[in-house]
Amino acid sequence: MNETLRQLVERRAATNGADVFLMFGEEVITFAELKTQIDARAAALLRHGIRPGDRVGLMLPTVPEHIYLFFALAWLDAIVVPISVHLKALGIRTQLASARPRFIIADGGFVELAHALSEDARVEGVLWRGETPDGDPRFKALADIMAQGGLVPPHAAGGLERRCMVSYTSGTTGEPKGAVLSERWFQIGAKNAGLLAEVRPGDVLFLWEPFFHVAGWMTVLMSLQHGVRVGMVERFSASQCWDQMRRYGATQFHYLGGAMNLLLKQPERPDDGDNPVRIAWGAAAPTQSWKAFEQRFGVSIREGYGITEAGNFTMLNHDGPLGSIGKPVEEFDAFIADEAGNQIADGTVGEIVLRPKEPGITMLEYLGNPEKTAEVLRDGCVFSGDLGYRDAEGQFYFSGRKKDALRRRGENVSAWEVERVINAHPTVEESAVIGVPSEMGEQDIKAFVRAAPDVAVAPADILAWCKQHLAYYQVPRFIEIVTDFPRGPTQRIRKTELPLSTAGSWDAETAREGSDSAR
């Protein structure tokens, strides 16, 4: 993969200009139109003052405009900083303090961003798509900038090694970390995703992922690499998903996290197997749902494994055993290590370690965090923080997360972030957050809460507080009030000793169902 993102778009526009690139609702966009739209935005953003190396936040929904702006920033050698559209003001401030973007481009409906920016003077300007909030001279309308036009910038010198994105992984432990990714990371990641999905001429890729998740960009790049079309929706809907894929004629469906179980939980229909999808590809397919999904919907599951720090997909299971994450892709070797980093025998659970065969294909660093970078990138390898084992045939298996991390609804969730919000509640003295098994195949969030002296804690109040300050996927489902925690010699909470059982815990789902039935 020796083309830059710009060269890839330009080649596809030249060779397949009249072919459909994207279907979004009633919109149909060709590869030639894609380039025209990108050129216009690159010219306008250059005129507005965005320069090579600038970090630019993008907080936009899954719409064509988001794609145009992502590539327009690549034209300028600028660095994209995706911001989750679900974050509230506190989470946005945390990310902005780390990424320090010079500019932000956002949807006018995201009032939480406007609130967050009121306390952040480091951002020089914000371009709003649609309605522009009042009250800040830095706020400009994107449409006004576009109307001013400008000249399409020449090819920049950054190349495949240039810093393309700072992707916030939502953290594994502690504060979220921004993984700095190159254009080469994206190109190789999409190449391996295409191998996993077995993309071939005439395929249609279904895209539902938000663009603050790198999976969405993999689908876009797979389309450009293979010259196939994309059918895109703004958000995932379990009840509408199959009908949407039928309408687009989608042949590939990407599953993330609990999406597979969400679809299995939908009422069965006589036409479940009557769909155009050939391959369902992704990661974290619940083993118990794998065959049921294939049989009900008439598709083939293709499971893989990857982490942002190493590559989008670093292992692929095309025809291996059920539950396996497969074998390493051609760019990586892999082994299982003990606590000292030494390779251990097959069949033994340890940390999954990935060794790139060439430089520059993993993340470059955690932005502004050399200590955490050195923990993950060391001895020429990427230490994943995930547990797993390898069998005698060389197939790898995922066994869980090594550190204090949660995986919910396709997103990594930092327990530290959730605890910080809960601890800010006036009735809370201390909290601890863990992941517990979920019926959806990943994890639910359980929060243990210790009350401040001489006050009472109400779980419903903690839930409402979390909904106000956290993204929906960060909000705990279970809340348990405790008088103290198991602790180590330094008084640090021993989370491994906190009970995973939810019996007796306050359950937000049960509380909501009770409230609904009482109406």
Coordinates of C-alpha atoms in Angstrom, one line a residue:
M1 CA 0.0 0.0 0.0
N2 CA 2.2 2.8 -1.3
E3 CA -0.5 5.4 -2.0
T4 CA -1.3 8.3 0.2
L5 CA -5.0 8.9 1.0
R6 CA -5.1 11.7 -1.6
Q7 CA -3.5 9.6 -4.3
L8 CA -5.9 6.8 -3.6
V9 CA -9.0 9.1 -4.0
E10 CA -7.5 10.7 -7.1
R11 CA -6.8 7.3 -8.7
R12 CA -10.2 6.0 -8.0
A13 CA -11.8 9.2 -9.4
A14 CA -9.7 8.9 -12.5
T15 CA -10.4 5.2 -13.1
N16 CA -13.9 4.7 -11.7
G17 CA -15.2 8.3 -11.7
A18 CA -18.8 7.5 -12.8
D19 CA -19.1 4.5 -10.4
V20 CA -21.1 4.8 -7.2
F21 CA -19.0 5.4 -4.1
L22 CA -21.7 6.1 -1.5
M23 CA -25.4 5.7 -1.0
F24 CA -26.8 7.6 1.9
G25 CA -30.6 7.7 2.1
E26 CA -31.6 9.1 -1.2
E27 CA -28.2 10.6 -1.9
V28 CA -25.9 8.8 -4.5
I29 CA -22.3 10.0 -4.7
T30 CA -19.8 8.9 -7.3
F31 CA -16.1 8.6 -6.9
A32 CA -15.6 11.6 -9.1
E33 CA -18.1 13.6 -7.0
L34 CA -16.3 12.5 -3.9
K35 CA -13.1 14.1 -5.1
T36 CA -14.9 17.3 -6.2
Q37 CA -16.4 17.7 -2.7
I38 CA -13.1 17.1 -1.0
D39 CA -11.3 19.6 -3.2
A40 CA -13.8 22.3 -2.4
R41 CA -13.5 21.8 1.3
A42 CA -9.7 21.6 1.2
A43 CA -9.5 24.9 -0.6
A44 CA -11.9 26.6 1.8
L45 CA -10.1 25.2 4.9
L46 CA -6.8 26.3 3.5
R47 CA -8.1 29.8 3.0
H48 CA -9.5 29.8 6.5
G49 CA -6.0 29.2 7.9
I50 CA -5.6 25.4 8.5
R51 CA -2.0 24.4 7.9
P52 CA 0.1 21.2 7.8
G53 CA 0.5 19.7 11.3
D54 CA -2.6 21.5 12.7
R55 CA -4.8 19.2 14.9
V56 CA -8.4 19.7 14.0
G57 CA -11.3 18.2 16.0
L58 CA -14.2 16.6 14.1
M59 CA -17.4 16.2 16.1
L60 CA -19.9 15.2 13.4
P61 CA -22.5 12.5 12.8
T62 CA -22.1 9.7 10.3
V63 CA -23.0 11.8 7.2
P64 CA -21.2 12.4 3.9
E65 CA -19.9 15.8 5.0
H66 CA -17.9 14.0 7.6
I67 CA -16.1 12.0 4.9
Y68 CA -15.4 15.0 2.8
L69 CA -13.9 16.9 5.7
F70 CA -11.7 14.0 6.8
F71 CA -10.1 13.8 3.4
A72 CA -9.9 17.5 3.0
L73 CA -7.8 17.7 6.2
A74 CA -5.6 14.9 4.7
W75 CA -5.1 17.1 1.6
L76 CA -3.7 19.8 4.0
D77 CA -1.5 17.5 6.0
A78 CA -3.6 18.3 9.0
I79 CA -4.3 15.8 11.8
V80 CA -7.8 14.7 12.6
V81 CA -8.9 14.4 16.2
P82 CA -12.3 12.5 16.3
I83 CA -14.6 13.6 19.1
S84 CA -17.4 11.2 20.1
V85 CA -20.8 12.8 19.5
H86 CA -22.0 11.1 22.7
L87 CA -19.5 12.9 25.1
K88 CA -20.8 15.4 27.5
A89 CA -19.0 18.6 28.4
L90 CA -16.7 17.0 31.0
G91 CA -15.5 14.3 28.7
I92 CA -15.0 16.8 25.9
R93 CA -12.9 19.0 28.1
T94 CA -10.7 16.0 29.1
Q95 CA -10.1 15.1 25.4
L96 CA -9.4 18.7 24.4
A97 CA -6.9 19.2 27.2
S98 CA -5.0 16.2 25.8
A99 CA -5.3 16.8 22.1
R100 CA -5.2 20.6 22.1
P101 CA -6.7 21.0 18.6
R102 CA -6.2 24.4 16.9
F103 CA -9.6 24.2 15.2
I104 CA -12.8 22.2 15.6
I105 CA -15.4 21.4 13.0
A106 CA -18.7 20.3 14.6
D107 CA -22.4 19.9 14.1
G108 CA -24.5 22.8 15.3
G109 CA -26.7 20.5 17.4
F110 CA -23.9 19.6 19.8
V111 CA -24.5 22.1 22.6
E112 CA -22.3 20.1 25.0
L113 CA -19.3 21.1 22.8
A114 CA -20.2 24.8 23.0
H115 CA -20.4 24.4 26.8
A116 CA -17.0 22.7 27.0
L117 CA -15.4 25.4 24.8
S118 CA -16.6 28.2 27.1
E119 CA -13.7 27.2 29.4
D120 CA -11.1 26.4 26.8
A121 CA -9.4 29.3 25.2
R122 CA -6.8 27.2 23.4
V123 CA -9.1 26.4 20.5
E124 CA -8.7 29.2 18.0
G125 CA -11.9 28.6 16.0
V126 CA -14.9 26.4 15.6
L127 CA -16.7 25.8 12.3
W128 CA -20.3 24.8 12.8
R129 CA -22.3 22.7 10.3
G130 CA -25.8 23.9 10.3
E131 CA -27.0 26.2 13.1
T132 CA -24.1 28.2 14.7
P133 CA -24.4 28.8 18.5
D134 CA -24.2 32.5 19.6
G135 CA -22.0 34.1 22.1
D136 CA -18.4 33.3 21.1
P137 CA -16.5 35.3 18.4
R138 CA -14.5 32.1 17.6
F139 CA -17.7 30.4 16.2
K140 CA -18.1 30.6 12.4
A141 CA -20.5 28.9 10.0
L142 CA -18.9 26.2 7.8
A143 CA -21.2 27.3 5.0
D144 CA -19.8 30.8 5.1
I145 CA -16.3 29.5 4.9
M146 CA -17.3 27.2 2.0
A147 CA -18.8 30.2 0.1
Q148 CA -15.5 32.1 0.2
G149 CA -13.9 29.3 -1.8
G150 CA -10.2 29.2 -2.5
L151 CA -7.6 27.3 -4.5
V152 CA -7.1 23.5 -4.2
P153 CA -3.8 23.0 -2.3
P154 CA -1.0 21.2 -4.1
H155 CA 0.1 17.8 -2.9
A156 CA 1.7 18.1 0.5
A157 CA 5.0 16.4 1.4
G158 CA 3.8 14.3 4.3
G159 CA 3.4 11.0 2.6
L160 CA 2.4 7.7 4.2
E161 CA 4.4 8.4 7.3
R162 CA 2.6 11.6 8.2
R163 CA 0.5 11.8 11.3
C164 CA -3.1 11.4 10.2
M165 CA -5.2 11.0 13.3
V166 CA -5.1 11.1 17.1
S167 CA -7.6 8.4 18.0
Y168 CA -8.8 8.3 21.6
T169 CA -9.3 4.7 22.7
S170 CA -11.4 5.7 25.7
G171 CA -8.6 4.4 27.8
T172 CA -7.7 1.1 29.3
T173 CA -6.7 2.4 32.7
G174 CA -6.7 5.9 33.9
E175 CA -7.1 8.9 31.7
P176 CA -7.9 8.3 28.0
K177 CA -4.9 8.2 25.7
G178 CA -4.6 9.5 22.2
A179 CA -3.0 7.0 19.8
V180 CA -1.2 8.9 17.0
L181 CA -1.9 7.0 13.7
S182 CA -0.2 7.4 10.3
E183 CA -1.6 7.2 6.8
R184 CA 0.2 3.9 6.5
W185 CA -1.6 2.6 9.6
F186 CA -4.9 3.3 7.8
Q187 CA -4.0 1.9 4.5
I188 CA -2.7 -1.4 5.9
G189 CA -5.6 -1.6 8.3
A190 CA -8.1 -1.3 5.5
K191 CA -6.2 -3.8 3.4
N192 CA -6.4 -6.4 6.1
A193 CA -10.1 -5.6 6.8
G194 CA -10.7 -6.2 3.1
L195 CA -9.0 -9.6 3.4
L196 CA -11.1 -10.5 6.4
A197 CA -14.3 -9.4 4.7
E198 CA -13.3 -11.1 1.4
V199 CA -14.2 -8.1 -0.6
R200 CA -14.5 -8.7 -4.4
P201 CA -15.8 -6.7 -7.4
G202 CA -19.5 -5.8 -7.2
D203 CA -19.7 -6.0 -3.4
V204 CA -21.6 -3.4 -1.3
L205 CA -20.2 -2.5 2.1
F206 CA -22.7 -1.6 4.8
L207 CA -21.5 1.2 7.0
W208 CA -23.2 2.1 10.3
E209 CA -20.3 2.8 12.6
P210 CA -19.7 6.3 14.0
F211 CA -16.6 8.0 12.6
F212 CA -15.1 8.6 16.0
H213 CA -14.4 4.9 15.8
V214 CA -11.7 3.8 13.3
A215 CA -13.9 1.0 12.0
G216 CA -16.0 3.4 10.1
W217 CA -12.9 4.7 8.2
M218 CA -11.9 1.2 7.4
T219 CA -15.1 0.7 5.4
V220 CA -14.5 3.9 3.5
L221 CA -11.0 3.0 2.7
M222 CA -11.9 -0.6 1.7
S223 CA -14.3 1.0 -0.8
L224 CA -11.6 3.2 -2.2
Q225 CA -9.0 0.3 -2.3
H226 CA -11.4 -2.1 -4.1
G227 CA -13.6 0.3 -6.1
V228 CA -16.8 -1.0 -4.5
R229 CA -19.7 1.0 -3.2
V230 CA -20.8 1.8 0.4
G231 CA -24.4 1.9 1.8
M232 CA -24.3 4.1 4.9
V233 CA -26.8 4.9 7.6
E234 CA -26.4 7.6 10.3
R235 CA -26.8 5.2 13.2
F236 CA -27.2 1.5 14.0
S237 CA -30.8 0.2 14.4
A238 CA -31.2 -3.5 15.3
S239 CA -34.9 -3.4 14.2
Q240 CA -34.1 -1.8 10.8
C241 CA -30.6 -3.1 10.0
W242 CA -31.6 -6.0 7.8
D243 CA -34.1 -4.0 5.8
Q244 CA -31.5 -1.3 5.3
M245 CA -29.0 -3.8 4.0
R246 CA -31.6 -5.3 1.7
R247 CA -32.4 -1.8 0.3
Y248 CA -28.7 -1.1 -0.4
G249 CA -28.0 -4.7 -1.6
A250 CA -25.2 -5.0 1.0
T251 CA -23.0 -8.0 0.8
Q252 CA -20.7 -7.3 3.8
F253 CA -21.8 -6.4 7.3
H254 CA -19.4 -5.4 10.0
Y255 CA -20.2 -6.4 13.5
L256 CA -18.8 -4.6 16.5
G257 CA -19.2 -5.7 20.1
G258 CA -22.7 -6.7 21.0
A259 CA -24.3 -5.9 17.6
M260 CA -24.5 -9.6 16.8
N261 CA -26.6 -10.4 20.0
L262 CA -28.7 -7.3 19.5
L263 CA -29.7 -8.6 16.0
L264 CA -30.3 -12.2 17.4
K265 CA -32.6 -10.7 20.0
Q266 CA -34.9 -9.2 17.4
P267 CA -38.2 -11.2 16.8
E268 CA -37.6 -13.9 14.2
R269 CA -39.0 -13.2 10.7
P270 CA -39.7 -15.6 7.8
D271 CA -37.3 -13.6 5.6
D272 CA -34.4 -13.5 8.1
G273 CA -32.3 -15.6 5.7
D274 CA -33.5 -13.7 2.6
N275 CA -30.9 -11.0 2.5
P276 CA -27.9 -10.1 0.2
V277 CA -25.2 -10.3 2.9
R278 CA -22.5 -12.9 2.2
I279 CA -19.9 -12.1 5.0
A280 CA -20.3 -10.7 8.5
W281 CA -16.9 -9.6 9.6
G282 CA -15.5 -8.0 12.7
A283 CA -14.3 -8.8 16.2
A284 CA -15.6 -10.0 19.6
A285 CA -18.2 -12.3 18.2
P286 CA -19.7 -14.1 21.2
T287 CA -18.8 -17.8 20.7
Q288 CA -22.3 -18.9 21.8
S289 CA -23.9 -16.7 19.2
W290 CA -21.6 -17.5 16.3
K291 CA -23.4 -20.5 14.7
A292 CA -26.8 -19.3 15.6
F293 CA -26.2 -16.1 13.7
E294 CA -24.8 -17.9 10.7
Q295 CA -27.8 -20.3 10.5
R296 CA -30.5 -17.8 11.2
F297 CA -29.3 -15.1 8.7
G298 CA -27.5 -17.3 6.1
V299 CA -24.2 -15.5 6.4
S300 CA -20.6 -16.6 7.1
I301 CA -18.8 -15.2 10.1
R302 CA -15.2 -13.9 9.7
E303 CA -13.6 -13.1 13.0
G304 CA -10.5 -11.1 13.6
Y305 CA -8.5 -9.3 16.2
G306 CA -6.7 -5.9 16.5
I307 CA -6.1 -3.0 18.7
T308 CA -5.6 0.6 17.8
E309 CA -2.1 0.6 19.1
A310 CA -1.0 -2.1 16.7
G311 CA -3.3 -2.2 13.7
N312 CA -6.9 -2.3 12.8
F313 CA -6.7 -6.1 12.2
T314 CA -3.6 -8.0 13.2
M315 CA -5.1 -11.5 13.2
L316 CA -7.7 -13.1 10.9
N317 CA -9.7 -16.3 11.2
H318 CA -10.9 -17.3 7.8
D319 CA -11.5 -21.0 8.3
G320 CA -10.2 -21.8 11.7
P321 CA -12.0 -23.2 14.7
L322 CA -15.0 -21.6 16.4
G323 CA -14.1 -18.9 18.8
S324 CA -10.6 -18.3 17.4
I325 CA -9.3 -14.9 16.6
G326 CA -7.1 -16.5 13.9
K327 CA -3.5 -16.1 13.0
P328 CA -1.3 -13.0 12.4
V329 CA -1.6 -11.1 9.2
E330 CA 1.5 -10.9 6.9
E331 CA 2.8 -7.7 8.5
F332 CA 2.9 -9.1 12.1
D333 CA 4.2 -11.9 14.1
A334 CA 2.6 -12.7 17.5
F335 CA 3.2 -14.6 20.7
I336 CA 1.9 -15.0 24.2
A337 CA 4.0 -13.5 27.0
D338 CA 4.2 -13.8 30.8
E339 CA 4.5 -10.9 33.2
A340 CA 8.2 -10.5 32.4
G341 CA 7.5 -10.3 28.6
N342 CA 8.9 -13.7 27.9
Q343 CA 7.3 -16.0 25.4
I344 CA 5.4 -18.9 27.0
A345 CA 4.2 -22.3 25.9
D346 CA 1.1 -23.0 23.7
G347 CA -2.1 -23.5 25.7
T348 CA -1.0 -21.1 28.5
V349 CA -2.9 -17.9 29.0
G350 CA -0.8 -14.7 29.0
E351 CA -0.6 -11.3 27.3
I352 CA -1.0 -11.1 23.5
V353 CA 2.1 -9.5 22.0
L354 CA 2.3 -8.3 18.4
R355 CA 5.7 -7.8 16.6
P356 CA 5.5 -5.7 13.4
K357 CA 7.8 -6.9 10.6
E358 CA 8.4 -3.4 9.3
P359 CA 8.6 0.0 10.9
G360 CA 5.8 2.6 10.9
I361 CA 2.8 0.3 10.8
T362 CA 1.7 0.6 14.4
M363 CA 0.7 3.7 16.3
L364 CA 3.5 6.2 16.5
E365 CA 2.9 7.2 20.2
Y366 CA 0.3 8.2 22.8
L367 CA 0.1 11.9 22.3
G368 CA 2.1 13.7 25.0
N369 CA 2.5 10.6 27.1
P370 CA 5.9 9.0 26.7
E371 CA 5.6 6.9 29.8
K372 CA 2.5 5.1 28.6
T373 CA 3.9 4.8 25.1
A374 CA 6.9 3.0 26.5
E375 CA 4.7 0.6 28.4
V376 CA 3.0 -0.5 25.2
L377 CA 5.7 -0.1 22.5
R378 CA 8.8 -1.8 23.8
D379 CA 11.4 -4.2 22.5
G380 CA 10.1 -3.7 18.9
C381 CA 6.7 -5.1 19.9
V382 CA 3.2 -4.0 20.9
F383 CA 2.1 -5.3 24.3
S384 CA -1.7 -5.4 23.9
G385 CA -2.9 -5.5 27.5
D386 CA -5.2 -8.3 26.3
L387 CA -5.0 -11.9 27.6
G388 CA -5.1 -14.9 25.3
Y389 CA -3.5 -18.2 24.3
R390 CA -2.3 -20.0 21.2
D391 CA -3.1 -23.6 20.4
A392 CA -0.8 -26.2 18.9
E393 CA -2.0 -25.3 15.4
G394 CA -1.0 -21.7 15.8
Q395 CA -4.6 -20.4 16.3
F396 CA -4.9 -17.6 18.8
Y397 CA -7.8 -17.1 21.3
F398 CA -8.9 -14.0 23.3
S399 CA -9.3 -14.6 27.0
G400 CA -10.2 -11.1 28.3
R401 CA -8.5 -7.8 29.2
K402 CA -5.4 -7.7 31.4
K403 CA -6.0 -4.4 33.1
D404 CA -8.8 -2.3 34.5
A405 CA -10.8 -1.9 31.3
L406 CA -14.3 -2.4 30.2
R407 CA -15.8 -3.2 26.8
R408 CA -19.4 -2.1 26.3
R409 CA -21.5 -1.6 23.2
G410 CA -18.4 -1.8 20.9
E411 CA -16.5 0.9 22.9
N412 CA -13.6 0.7 25.3
V413 CA -14.7 2.4 28.6
S414 CA -12.2 3.8 31.1
A415 CA -13.2 2.9 34.6
W416 CA -11.2 6.0 35.7
E417 CA -13.5 8.3 33.7
V418 CA -16.7 6.8 35.1
E419 CA -15.3 6.9 38.7
R420 CA -14.2 10.5 38.3
V421 CA -17.8 11.5 37.4
I422 CA -19.4 9.5 40.2
N423 CA -16.9 10.8 42.8
A424 CA -17.9 14.3 41.9
H425 CA -21.5 13.7 43.1
P426 CA -22.1 15.6 46.4
T427 CA -23.2 12.4 48.3
V428 CA -20.3 10.2 47.2
E429 CA -17.1 9.6 49.1
E430 CA -15.5 7.1 46.8
S431 CA -16.4 4.7 44.0
A432 CA -15.0 1.7 42.1
V433 CA -16.2 0.6 38.6
I434 CA -15.8 -2.8 37.1
G435 CA -17.1 -4.8 34.1
V436 CA -19.5 -7.7 34.7
P437 CA -20.7 -10.3 32.2
S438 CA -23.5 -9.0 29.9
E439 CA -26.2 -11.0 28.2
M440 CA -25.2 -9.0 25.1
G441 CA -21.9 -10.7 24.9
E442 CA -19.6 -8.0 26.2
Q443 CA -19.8 -6.3 29.6
D444 CA -22.2 -4.2 31.6
I445 CA -20.8 -1.6 34.0
K446 CA -21.2 -2.1 37.8
A447 CA -20.4 0.8 40.1
F448 CA -19.6 0.3 43.8
V449 CA -20.4 3.5 45.7
R450 CA -19.4 4.6 49.2
A451 CA -21.4 7.5 50.7
A452 CA -19.9 10.6 52.0
P453 CA -20.1 11.0 55.8
D454 CA -23.5 11.5 57.3
V455 CA -25.4 11.4 54.0
A456 CA -27.4 8.8 52.1
V457 CA -26.7 7.8 48.5
A458 CA -29.6 7.0 46.2
P459 CA -28.7 4.8 43.2
A460 CA -31.3 6.6 41.0
D461 CA -29.6 9.9 41.8
I462 CA -26.2 8.4 40.8
L463 CA -27.7 7.1 37.5
A464 CA -29.2 10.5 36.7
W465 CA -25.9 12.2 37.5
C466 CA -24.0 9.8 35.2
K467 CA -26.5 10.3 32.3
Q468 CA -25.9 14.1 32.7
H469 CA -22.1 13.8 32.5
L470 CA -21.2 10.7 30.6
A471 CA -21.7 9.2 27.2
Y472 CA -24.5 6.6 27.1
Y473 CA -22.1 3.7 26.9
Q474 CA -20.2 4.9 30.0
V475 CA -23.3 5.0 32.2
P476 CA -23.4 2.1 34.8
R477 CA -26.3 -0.3 34.7
F478 CA -25.7 -1.8 38.2
I479 CA -25.1 0.2 41.3
E480 CA -24.2 -1.3 44.7
I481 CA -23.9 0.8 47.8
V482 CA -21.0 -0.3 50.1
T483 CA -19.6 0.9 53.4
D484 CA -16.0 0.2 52.4
F485 CA -13.8 -1.6 49.9
P486 CA -11.2 -4.4 50.0
R487 CA -7.8 -2.7 50.0
G488 CA -4.2 -3.4 49.6
P489 CA -1.3 -2.3 51.8
T490 CA -1.3 1.2 50.2
Q491 CA -5.1 1.5 50.7
R492 CA -5.7 1.1 47.0
I493 CA -9.0 -0.6 46.2
R494 CA -8.5 -4.3 45.2
K495 CA -10.9 -4.5 42.3
T496 CA -10.2 -8.1 41.7
E497 CA -11.9 -8.8 45.0
L498 CA -15.1 -7.0 44.1
P499 CA -18.0 -9.4 43.4
L500 CA -19.0 -9.8 39.8
S501 CA -22.4 -11.0 40.8
T502 CA -25.2 -8.5 40.3
A503 CA -27.7 -10.2 42.5
G504 CA -28.9 -7.6 45.0
S505 CA -27.5 -4.7 43.1
W506 CA -29.7 -1.9 42.0
D507 CA -30.4 -2.4 38.2
A508 CA -31.1 0.5 36.0
E509 CA -32.9 -1.7 33.4
T510 CA -35.2 -3.2 36.0
A511 CA -35.9 0.2 37.5
R512 CA -36.8 1.6 34.0
E513 CA -39.1 -1.4 33.3
G514 CA -40.8 -0.9 36.6
S515 CA -41.3 2.8 35.9
D516 CA -42.7 2.0 32.4
S517 CA -45.2 -0.5 33.8
A518 CA -46.4 1.9 36.5
R519 CA -47.5 4.5 33.9

